[in-house]
Amino acid sequence: MIEISNVSKTFQQRGSAPYTAIQNVSLTINKGEFVSLLGPSGCGKSTLLNLVAGLEKAEQGTITVNGKPCGGPGPDRVVVFQEHALFPWLTVLENVAFGLKQKGIGKAEREAIAKEHIKAVHLSKFTDRYPHELSGGMKQRAAIARALAMDSDILLMDEPFAALDEQTRLILHKDLEEIWLKTRKTILFITHNIREAVILSDRVLVMSTRPGSIKKEFAVQASRPRNQADPVLHHVEAHIMEALADELEKVVREETGDEYSLKKNDLSNPASSGMGGGI
């Protein structure tokens, strides 16, 4: 379980005033739950994930993981970033087994564990390939396999599919859902993509513009495995787009300084118009 209580984070900027990324954020993520954070660029989604990962420290509030204060990175949490961060001089097998080697696990055992997780992401035919020999989607699969091999309770994913084409995204959505259904790990997922958040998550939390806070929560009560044609998903997607419209308008006004108004009715029907997928 992840418990975040009244957390704020301010960054100092050289030559300019400090800015507050998130302010008074409180939320609970239950064990085995898949939760996505969604919001405009710069709203503090990644900052919040980094705080949970222990990569940053909050000036205010508390974060506990499984009842213990989060004072830094720990073996109970593993992060999958937007960039795969594979070691280019190691094969897929060696990359996935790397963390296990650092833990002192013997070669035969760590390779067996690594192969099991490589199989789970459908890369068994590529165990001896180097990252430059893989497609973008394959690299992200390898990164996910490496994270899963560590067998941490919590998976923190920071826009892991953002750089991929739509077809590859859809495949990886199915792969990730299958893995989650099998392992029931706790997942905190950061994305700009509304459809992605709805398809994958038990709950979607919409954040406000900076300083970021939790504006609204949406439960996705659709059966699993998810079907993209499920009207429940389109219904939730439309309501999320409506909740985001005011925040997107604030961002545009801040950037342009002009009067600007989004037509919510046009934006809140992604099922028929195809809009809202990459906000």
mmCIF file of C-alpha atoms in Angstrom:
data_model
loop_
_atom_site.group_PDB
_atom_site.id
_atom_site.type_symbol
_atom_site.label_atom_id
_atom_site.label_comp_id
_atom_site.label_asym_id
_atom_site.label_seq_id
_atom_site.Cartn_x
_atom_site.Cartn_y
_atom_site.Cartn_z
ATOM 1 C CA MET A 1 0.000 0.000 0.000
ATOM 2 C CA ILE A 2 1.160 3.534 -0.819
ATOM 3 C CA GLU A 3 -0.131 6.354 1.376
ATOM 4 C CA ILE A 4 0.550 9.970 0.410
ATOM 5 C CA SER A 5 -0.590 12.599 2.898
ATOM 6 C CA ASN A 6 -0.521 16.396 2.289
ATOM 7 C CA VAL A 7 2.646 16.212 0.206
ATOM 8 C CA SER A 8 4.153 19.317 -1.399
ATOM 9 C CA LYS A 9 7.347 19.714 -3.434
ATOM 10 C CA THR A 10 9.081 22.960 -4.407
ATOM 11 C CA PHE A 11 12.064 23.252 -6.735
ATOM 12 C CA GLN A 12 14.720 25.959 -6.594
ATOM 13 C CA GLN A 13 15.627 27.559 -9.919
ATOM 14 C CA ARG A 14 18.905 29.270 -10.664
ATOM 15 C CA GLY A 15 18.304 32.906 -11.490
ATOM 16 C CA SER A 16 14.552 32.806 -10.950
ATOM 17 C CA ALA A 17 11.981 32.288 -8.232
ATOM 18 C CA PRO A 18 11.298 28.782 -6.842
ATOM 19 C CA TYR A 19 8.247 27.011 -8.141
ATOM 20 C CA THR A 20 5.926 24.562 -6.436
ATOM 21 C CA ALA A 21 5.404 21.421 -8.528
ATOM 22 C CA ILE A 22 2.765 19.756 -6.327
ATOM 23 C CA GLN A 23 0.832 21.026 -3.335
ATOM 24 C CA ASN A 24 -1.077 19.225 -0.580
ATOM 25 C CA VAL A 25 -1.444 15.973 -2.502
ATOM 26 C CA SER A 26 -3.139 13.146 -0.616
ATOM 27 C CA LEU A 27 -4.037 9.729 -1.981
ATOM 28 C CA THR A 28 -3.943 6.043 -1.135
ATOM 29 C CA ILE A 29 -3.059 3.254 -3.546
ATOM 30 C CA ASN A 30 -4.112 -0.127 -2.246
ATOM 31 C CA LYS A 31 -2.085 -3.298 -2.550
ATOM 32 C CA GLY A 32 -2.528 -4.882 -5.972
ATOM 33 C CA GLU A 33 -4.233 -1.818 -7.462
ATOM 34 C CA PHE A 34 -3.453 -0.314 -10.879
ATOM 35 C CA VAL A 35 -3.692 3.493 -10.637
ATOM 36 C CA SER A 36 -2.871 6.057 -13.322
ATOM 37 C CA LEU A 37 -2.022 9.733 -12.894
ATOM 38 C CA LEU A 38 -3.188 11.961 -15.719
ATOM 39 C CA GLY A 39 -2.909 15.695 -16.234
ATOM 40 C CA PRO A 40 -1.470 18.557 -18.290
ATOM 41 C CA SER A 41 2.256 18.812 -18.924
ATOM 42 C CA GLY A 42 4.070 20.241 -15.915
ATOM 43 C CA CYS A 43 1.362 19.339 -13.389
ATOM 44 C CA GLY A 44 3.741 17.267 -11.253
ATOM 45 C CA LYS A 45 2.874 13.694 -12.259
ATOM 46 C CA SER A 46 6.484 12.576 -12.608
ATOM 47 C CA THR A 47 7.471 14.555 -9.516
ATOM 48 C CA LEU A 48 4.939 12.597 -7.483
ATOM 49 C CA LEU A 49 6.187 9.293 -8.887
ATOM 50 C CA ASN A 50 9.800 10.267 -8.088
ATOM 51 C CA LEU A 51 8.775 11.048 -4.516
ATOM 52 C CA VAL A 52 7.190 7.613 -4.149
ATOM 53 C CA ALA A 53 10.300 6.056 -5.710
ATOM 54 C CA GLY A 54 12.451 7.860 -3.151
ATOM 55 C CA LEU A 55 14.356 9.744 -5.864
ATOM 56 C CA GLU A 56 13.124 13.094 -4.502
ATOM 57 C CA LYS A 57 12.180 14.288 -1.025
ATOM 58 C CA ALA A 58 9.088 16.300 -0.133
ATOM 59 C CA GLU A 59 9.323 19.488 1.941
ATOM 60 C CA GLN A 60 5.899 18.867 3.416
ATOM 61 C CA GLY A 61 3.749 15.833 4.138
ATOM 62 C CA THR A 62 4.469 12.130 4.426
ATOM 63 C CA ILE A 63 4.745 9.136 2.123
ATOM 64 C CA THR A 64 4.609 5.605 3.478
ATOM 65 C CA VAL A 65 5.061 2.372 1.549
ATOM 66 C CA ASN A 66 3.622 -0.727 3.191
ATOM 67 C CA GLY A 67 3.454 1.190 6.462
ATOM 68 C CA LYS A 68 7.079 2.379 6.402
ATOM 69 C CA PRO A 69 8.242 5.973 5.758
ATOM 70 C CA CYS A 70 9.677 6.460 2.276
ATOM 71 C CA GLY A 71 13.156 7.841 2.954
ATOM 72 C CA GLY A 72 14.779 6.811 -0.325
ATOM 73 C CA PRO A 73 14.807 4.090 -2.985
ATOM 74 C CA GLY A 74 14.073 0.584 -1.767
ATOM 75 C CA PRO A 75 13.848 -3.002 -3.022
ATOM 76 C CA ASP A 76 10.063 -2.926 -2.621
ATOM 77 C CA ARG A 77 9.788 -0.426 -5.507
ATOM 78 C CA VAL A 78 11.140 -0.517 -9.046
ATOM 79 C CA VAL A 79 10.834 2.183 -11.736
ATOM 80 C CA VAL A 80 10.261 1.838 -15.482
ATOM 81 C CA PHE A 81 11.097 5.116 -17.214
ATOM 82 C CA GLN A 82 10.051 6.510 -20.595
ATOM 83 C CA GLU A 83 13.517 5.664 -21.899
ATOM 84 C CA HIS A 84 14.333 1.970 -21.634
ATOM 85 C CA ALA A 85 17.765 2.626 -20.009
ATOM 86 C CA LEU A 86 19.139 -0.743 -21.120
ATOM 87 C CA PHE A 87 22.899 -1.205 -21.034
ATOM 88 C CA PRO A 88 23.991 -1.202 -24.710
ATOM 89 C CA TRP A 89 26.909 -3.592 -24.094
ATOM 90 C CA LEU A 90 24.671 -6.273 -22.546
ATOM 91 C CA THR A 91 22.299 -8.683 -24.260
ATOM 92 C CA VAL A 92 18.601 -8.832 -23.403
ATOM 93 C CA LEU A 93 19.267 -11.752 -21.062
ATOM 94 C CA GLU A 94 22.159 -9.953 -19.366
ATOM 95 C CA ASN A 95 20.153 -6.732 -19.021
ATOM 96 C CA VAL A 96 17.186 -8.483 -17.438
ATOM 97 C CA ALA A 97 19.466 -10.455 -15.108
ATOM 98 C CA PHE A 98 21.601 -7.434 -14.155
ATOM 99 C CA GLY A 99 19.706 -6.458 -10.999
ATOM 100 C CA LEU A 100 19.644 -10.076 -9.860
ATOM 101 C CA LYS A 101 23.416 -10.236 -10.248
ATOM 102 C CA GLN A 102 23.736 -7.125 -8.079
ATOM 103 C CA LYS A 103 21.666 -8.929 -5.437
ATOM 104 C CA GLY A 104 24.212 -11.746 -5.397
ATOM 105 C CA ILE A 105 22.018 -14.397 -7.026
ATOM 106 C CA GLY A 106 24.014 -17.148 -8.727
ATOM 107 C CA LYS A 107 24.332 -17.269 -12.523
ATOM 108 C CA ALA A 108 22.156 -20.313 -13.160
ATOM 109 C CA GLU A 109 19.329 -19.057 -10.932
ATOM 110 C CA ARG A 110 19.363 -15.484 -12.192
ATOM 111 C CA GLU A 111 19.357 -16.615 -15.822
ATOM 112 C CA ALA A 112 16.399 -18.909 -15.123
ATOM 113 C CA ILE A 113 14.491 -16.041 -13.488
ATOM 114 C CA ALA A 114 15.425 -13.661 -16.303
ATOM 115 C CA LYS A 115 14.279 -16.124 -19.001
ATOM 116 C CA GLU A 116 10.946 -16.583 -17.234
ATOM 117 C CA HIS A 117 10.270 -12.833 -17.362
ATOM 118 C CA ILE A 118 11.629 -12.468 -20.892
ATOM 119 C CA LYS A 119 9.100 -15.119 -21.927
ATOM 120 C CA ALA A 120 6.330 -13.147 -20.193
ATOM 121 C CA VAL A 121 7.017 -10.175 -22.498
ATOM 122 C CA HIS A 122 7.376 -12.367 -25.608
ATOM 123 C CA LEU A 123 11.103 -11.830 -26.190
ATOM 124 C CA SER A 124 12.335 -15.417 -25.842
ATOM 125 C CA LYS A 125 13.698 -15.412 -29.408
ATOM 126 C CA PHE A 126 15.782 -12.323 -28.666
ATOM 127 C CA THR A 127 17.612 -13.220 -25.452
ATOM 128 C CA ASP A 128 21.036 -12.924 -27.102
ATOM 129 C CA ARG A 129 20.317 -9.656 -28.945
ATOM 130 C CA TYR A 130 21.798 -6.291 -27.986
ATOM 131 C CA PRO A 131 19.582 -3.199 -27.546
ATOM 132 C CA HIS A 132 20.612 -1.705 -30.905
ATOM 133 C CA GLU A 133 19.222 -4.834 -32.579
ATOM 134 C CA LEU A 134 15.752 -4.333 -31.070
ATOM 135 C CA SER A 135 12.786 -2.163 -32.013
ATOM 136 C CA GLY A 136 11.562 0.509 -29.594
ATOM 137 C CA GLY A 137 8.756 -1.734 -28.388
ATOM 138 C CA MET A 138 11.122 -4.624 -27.796
ATOM 139 C CA LYS A 139 13.430 -2.399 -25.749
ATOM 140 C CA GLN A 140 10.530 -1.357 -23.523
ATOM 141 C CA ARG A 141 9.485 -4.990 -23.135
ATOM 142 C CA ALA A 142 13.019 -5.809 -22.016
ATOM 143 C CA ALA A 143 12.928 -2.912 -19.538
ATOM 144 C CA ILE A 144 9.622 -4.192 -18.127
ATOM 145 C CA ALA A 145 11.041 -7.720 -17.872
ATOM 146 C CA ARG A 146 14.069 -6.357 -15.989
ATOM 147 C CA ALA A 147 11.767 -4.561 -13.539
ATOM 148 C CA LEU A 148 9.586 -7.633 -13.044
ATOM 149 C CA ALA A 149 12.604 -9.875 -12.486
ATOM 150 C CA MET A 150 13.395 -7.929 -9.319
ATOM 151 C CA ASP A 151 10.062 -9.163 -7.909
ATOM 152 C CA SER A 152 9.317 -5.878 -6.140
ATOM 153 C CA ASP A 153 5.876 -5.317 -4.648
ATOM 154 C CA ILE A 154 5.409 -1.997 -6.438
ATOM 155 C CA LEU A 155 5.950 -1.053 -10.089
ATOM 156 C CA LEU A 156 6.307 2.671 -10.824
ATOM 157 C CA MET A 157 5.926 3.443 -14.529
ATOM 158 C CA ASP A 158 6.702 6.926 -15.869
ATOM 159 C CA GLU A 159 5.167 7.215 -19.361
ATOM 160 C CA PRO A 160 6.794 3.949 -20.475
ATOM 161 C CA PHE A 161 4.999 3.848 -23.831
ATOM 162 C CA ALA A 162 5.063 7.556 -24.747
ATOM 163 C CA ALA A 163 7.655 7.239 -27.516
ATOM 164 C CA LEU A 164 6.031 4.244 -29.221
ATOM 165 C CA ASP A 165 3.721 4.105 -32.220
ATOM 166 C CA GLU A 166 0.036 3.418 -31.637
ATOM 167 C CA GLN A 167 0.117 -0.196 -32.839
ATOM 168 C CA THR A 168 3.034 -1.097 -30.560
ATOM 169 C CA ARG A 169 1.310 0.683 -27.671
ATOM 170 C CA LEU A 170 -1.796 -1.459 -28.085
ATOM 171 C CA ILE A 171 0.270 -4.649 -28.007
ATOM 172 C CA LEU A 172 2.123 -3.546 -24.880
ATOM 173 C CA HIS A 173 -1.147 -2.555 -23.204
ATOM 174 C CA LYS A 174 -2.331 -6.145 -23.584
ATOM 175 C CA ASP A 175 1.019 -7.512 -22.393
ATOM 176 C CA LEU A 176 1.062 -5.264 -19.326
ATOM 177 C CA GLU A 177 -2.536 -6.093 -18.437
ATOM 178 C CA GLU A 178 -1.811 -9.827 -18.708
ATOM 179 C CA ILE A 179 1.257 -9.449 -16.477
ATOM 180 C CA TRP A 180 -0.690 -7.414 -13.929
ATOM 181 C CA LEU A 181 -3.570 -9.904 -13.866
ATOM 182 C CA LYS A 182 -1.067 -12.688 -13.235
ATOM 183 C CA THR A 183 1.127 -10.946 -10.626
ATOM 184 C CA ARG A 184 -1.291 -8.399 -9.060
ATOM 185 C CA LYS A 185 1.570 -6.040 -8.354
ATOM 186 C CA THR A 186 0.736 -2.531 -7.208
ATOM 187 C CA ILE A 187 1.239 -0.219 -10.200
ATOM 188 C CA LEU A 188 1.424 3.568 -10.284
ATOM 189 C CA PHE A 189 1.343 4.583 -13.945
ATOM 190 C CA ILE A 190 2.054 8.054 -15.361
ATOM 191 C CA THR A 191 0.648 8.978 -18.763
ATOM 192 C CA HIS A 192 -0.629 11.852 -20.907
ATOM 193 C CA ASN A 193 -2.830 9.458 -22.848
ATOM 194 C CA ILE A 194 -6.429 9.298 -21.644
ATOM 195 C CA ARG A 195 -7.312 6.139 -23.528
ATOM 196 C CA GLU A 196 -4.213 4.374 -22.219
ATOM 197 C CA ALA A 197 -5.052 5.312 -18.629
ATOM 198 C CA VAL A 198 -8.645 4.104 -18.938
ATOM 199 C CA ILE A 199 -7.805 0.816 -20.641
ATOM 200 C CA LEU A 200 -5.167 -0.131 -18.084
ATOM 201 C CA SER A 201 -6.340 1.241 -14.747
ATOM 202 C CA ASP A 202 -8.629 0.442 -11.850
ATOM 203 C CA ARG A 203 -8.638 4.171 -11.044
ATOM 204 C CA VAL A 204 -7.565 7.278 -12.947
ATOM 205 C CA LEU A 205 -6.568 10.353 -10.934
ATOM 206 C CA VAL A 206 -6.742 13.656 -12.803
ATOM 207 C CA MET A 207 -4.293 16.324 -11.639
ATOM 208 C CA SER A 208 -4.712 20.082 -11.856
ATOM 209 C CA THR A 209 -2.241 22.480 -13.445
ATOM 210 C CA ARG A 210 0.809 23.526 -11.449
ATOM 211 C CA PRO A 211 1.001 23.448 -8.540
ATOM 212 C CA GLY A 212 -0.447 20.010 -9.087
ATOM 213 C CA SER A 213 -3.086 18.495 -6.849
ATOM 214 C CA ILE A 214 -5.624 15.704 -7.268
ATOM 215 C CA LYS A 215 -8.599 17.314 -8.979
ATOM 216 C CA LYS A 216 -10.837 14.310 -9.551
ATOM 217 C CA GLU A 217 -10.864 10.526 -9.328
ATOM 218 C CA PHE A 218 -12.484 8.125 -11.781
ATOM 219 C CA ALA A 219 -13.110 4.442 -11.091
ATOM 220 C CA VAL A 220 -12.950 2.270 -14.221
ATOM 221 C CA GLN A 221 -15.491 -0.442 -13.527
ATOM 222 C CA ALA A 222 -15.059 -2.408 -16.733
ATOM 223 C CA SER A 223 -14.469 -6.144 -16.932
ATOM 224 C CA ARG A 224 -10.994 -7.558 -17.574
ATOM 225 C CA PRO A 225 -9.314 -8.303 -19.818
ATOM 226 C CA ARG A 226 -10.328 -4.976 -21.258
ATOM 227 C CA ASN A 227 -11.979 -4.605 -24.645
ATOM 228 C CA GLN A 228 -11.385 -1.290 -26.408
ATOM 229 C CA ALA A 229 -14.924 -1.358 -27.758
ATOM 230 C CA ASP A 230 -16.422 -1.530 -24.251
ATOM 231 C CA PRO A 231 -18.833 1.432 -23.912
ATOM 232 C CA VAL A 232 -17.936 1.734 -20.215
ATOM 233 C CA LEU A 233 -14.392 2.732 -21.230
ATOM 234 C CA HIS A 234 -15.633 5.354 -23.686
ATOM 235 C CA HIS A 235 -17.984 6.751 -21.046
ATOM 236 C CA VAL A 236 -15.175 7.163 -18.499
ATOM 237 C CA GLU A 237 -12.877 8.602 -21.167
ATOM 238 C CA ALA A 238 -15.420 11.276 -22.066
ATOM 239 C CA HIS A 239 -15.846 12.319 -18.429
ATOM 240 C CA ILE A 240 -12.071 12.528 -17.926
ATOM 241 C CA MET A 241 -11.744 14.741 -20.980
ATOM 242 C CA GLU A 242 -14.429 17.004 -19.582
ATOM 243 C CA ALA A 243 -12.583 17.234 -16.258
ATOM 244 C CA LEU A 244 -9.334 18.041 -18.059
ATOM 245 C CA ALA A 245 -10.758 20.726 -20.321
ATOM 246 C CA ASP A 246 -10.509 23.525 -17.730
ATOM 247 C CA GLU A 247 -6.944 22.534 -16.844
ATOM 248 C CA LEU A 248 -5.868 22.459 -20.498
ATOM 249 C CA GLU A 249 -7.418 25.869 -21.001
ATOM 250 C CA LYS A 250 -5.394 27.236 -18.068
ATOM 251 C CA VAL A 251 -2.187 25.881 -19.592
ATOM 252 C CA VAL A 252 -2.860 27.455 -22.977
ATOM 253 C CA ARG A 253 -3.818 30.802 -21.441
ATOM 254 C CA GLU A 254 -0.662 30.786 -19.331
ATOM 255 C CA GLU A 255 1.484 30.084 -22.392
ATOM 256 C CA THR A 256 -0.208 32.512 -24.804
ATOM 257 C CA GLY A 257 -1.569 35.199 -22.489
ATOM 258 C CA ASP A 258 -4.638 35.373 -24.726
ATOM 259 C CA GLU A 259 -8.279 34.705 -24.130
ATOM 260 C CA TYR A 260 -8.801 31.072 -24.982
ATOM 261 C CA SER A 261 -11.708 28.697 -24.625
ATOM 262 C CA LEU A 262 -11.917 24.987 -25.303
ATOM 263 C CA LYS A 263 -15.189 23.621 -26.601
ATOM 264 C CA LYS A 264 -15.834 20.923 -24.039
ATOM 265 C CA ASN A 265 -18.565 19.270 -26.051
ATOM 266 C CA ASP A 266 -16.180 18.795 -28.968
ATOM 267 C CA LEU A 267 -13.455 17.353 -26.749
ATOM 268 C CA SER A 268 -15.548 15.082 -24.575
ATOM 269 C CA ASN A 269 -16.571 12.575 -27.256
ATOM 270 C CA PRO A 270 -13.340 10.662 -27.965
ATOM 271 C CA ALA A 271 -15.231 7.515 -28.838
ATOM 272 C CA SER A 272 -16.587 9.046 -32.044
ATOM 273 C CA SER A 273 -14.048 11.731 -32.872
ATOM 274 C CA GLY A 274 -10.807 10.022 -31.905
ATOM 275 C CA MET A 275 -9.738 13.034 -29.863
ATOM 276 C CA GLY A 276 -8.290 13.072 -26.385
ATOM 277 C CA GLY A 277 -6.026 10.072 -26.752
ATOM 278 C CA GLY A 278 -2.761 11.928 -26.359
ATOM 279 C CA ILE A 279 -3.555 14.802 -24.045
#
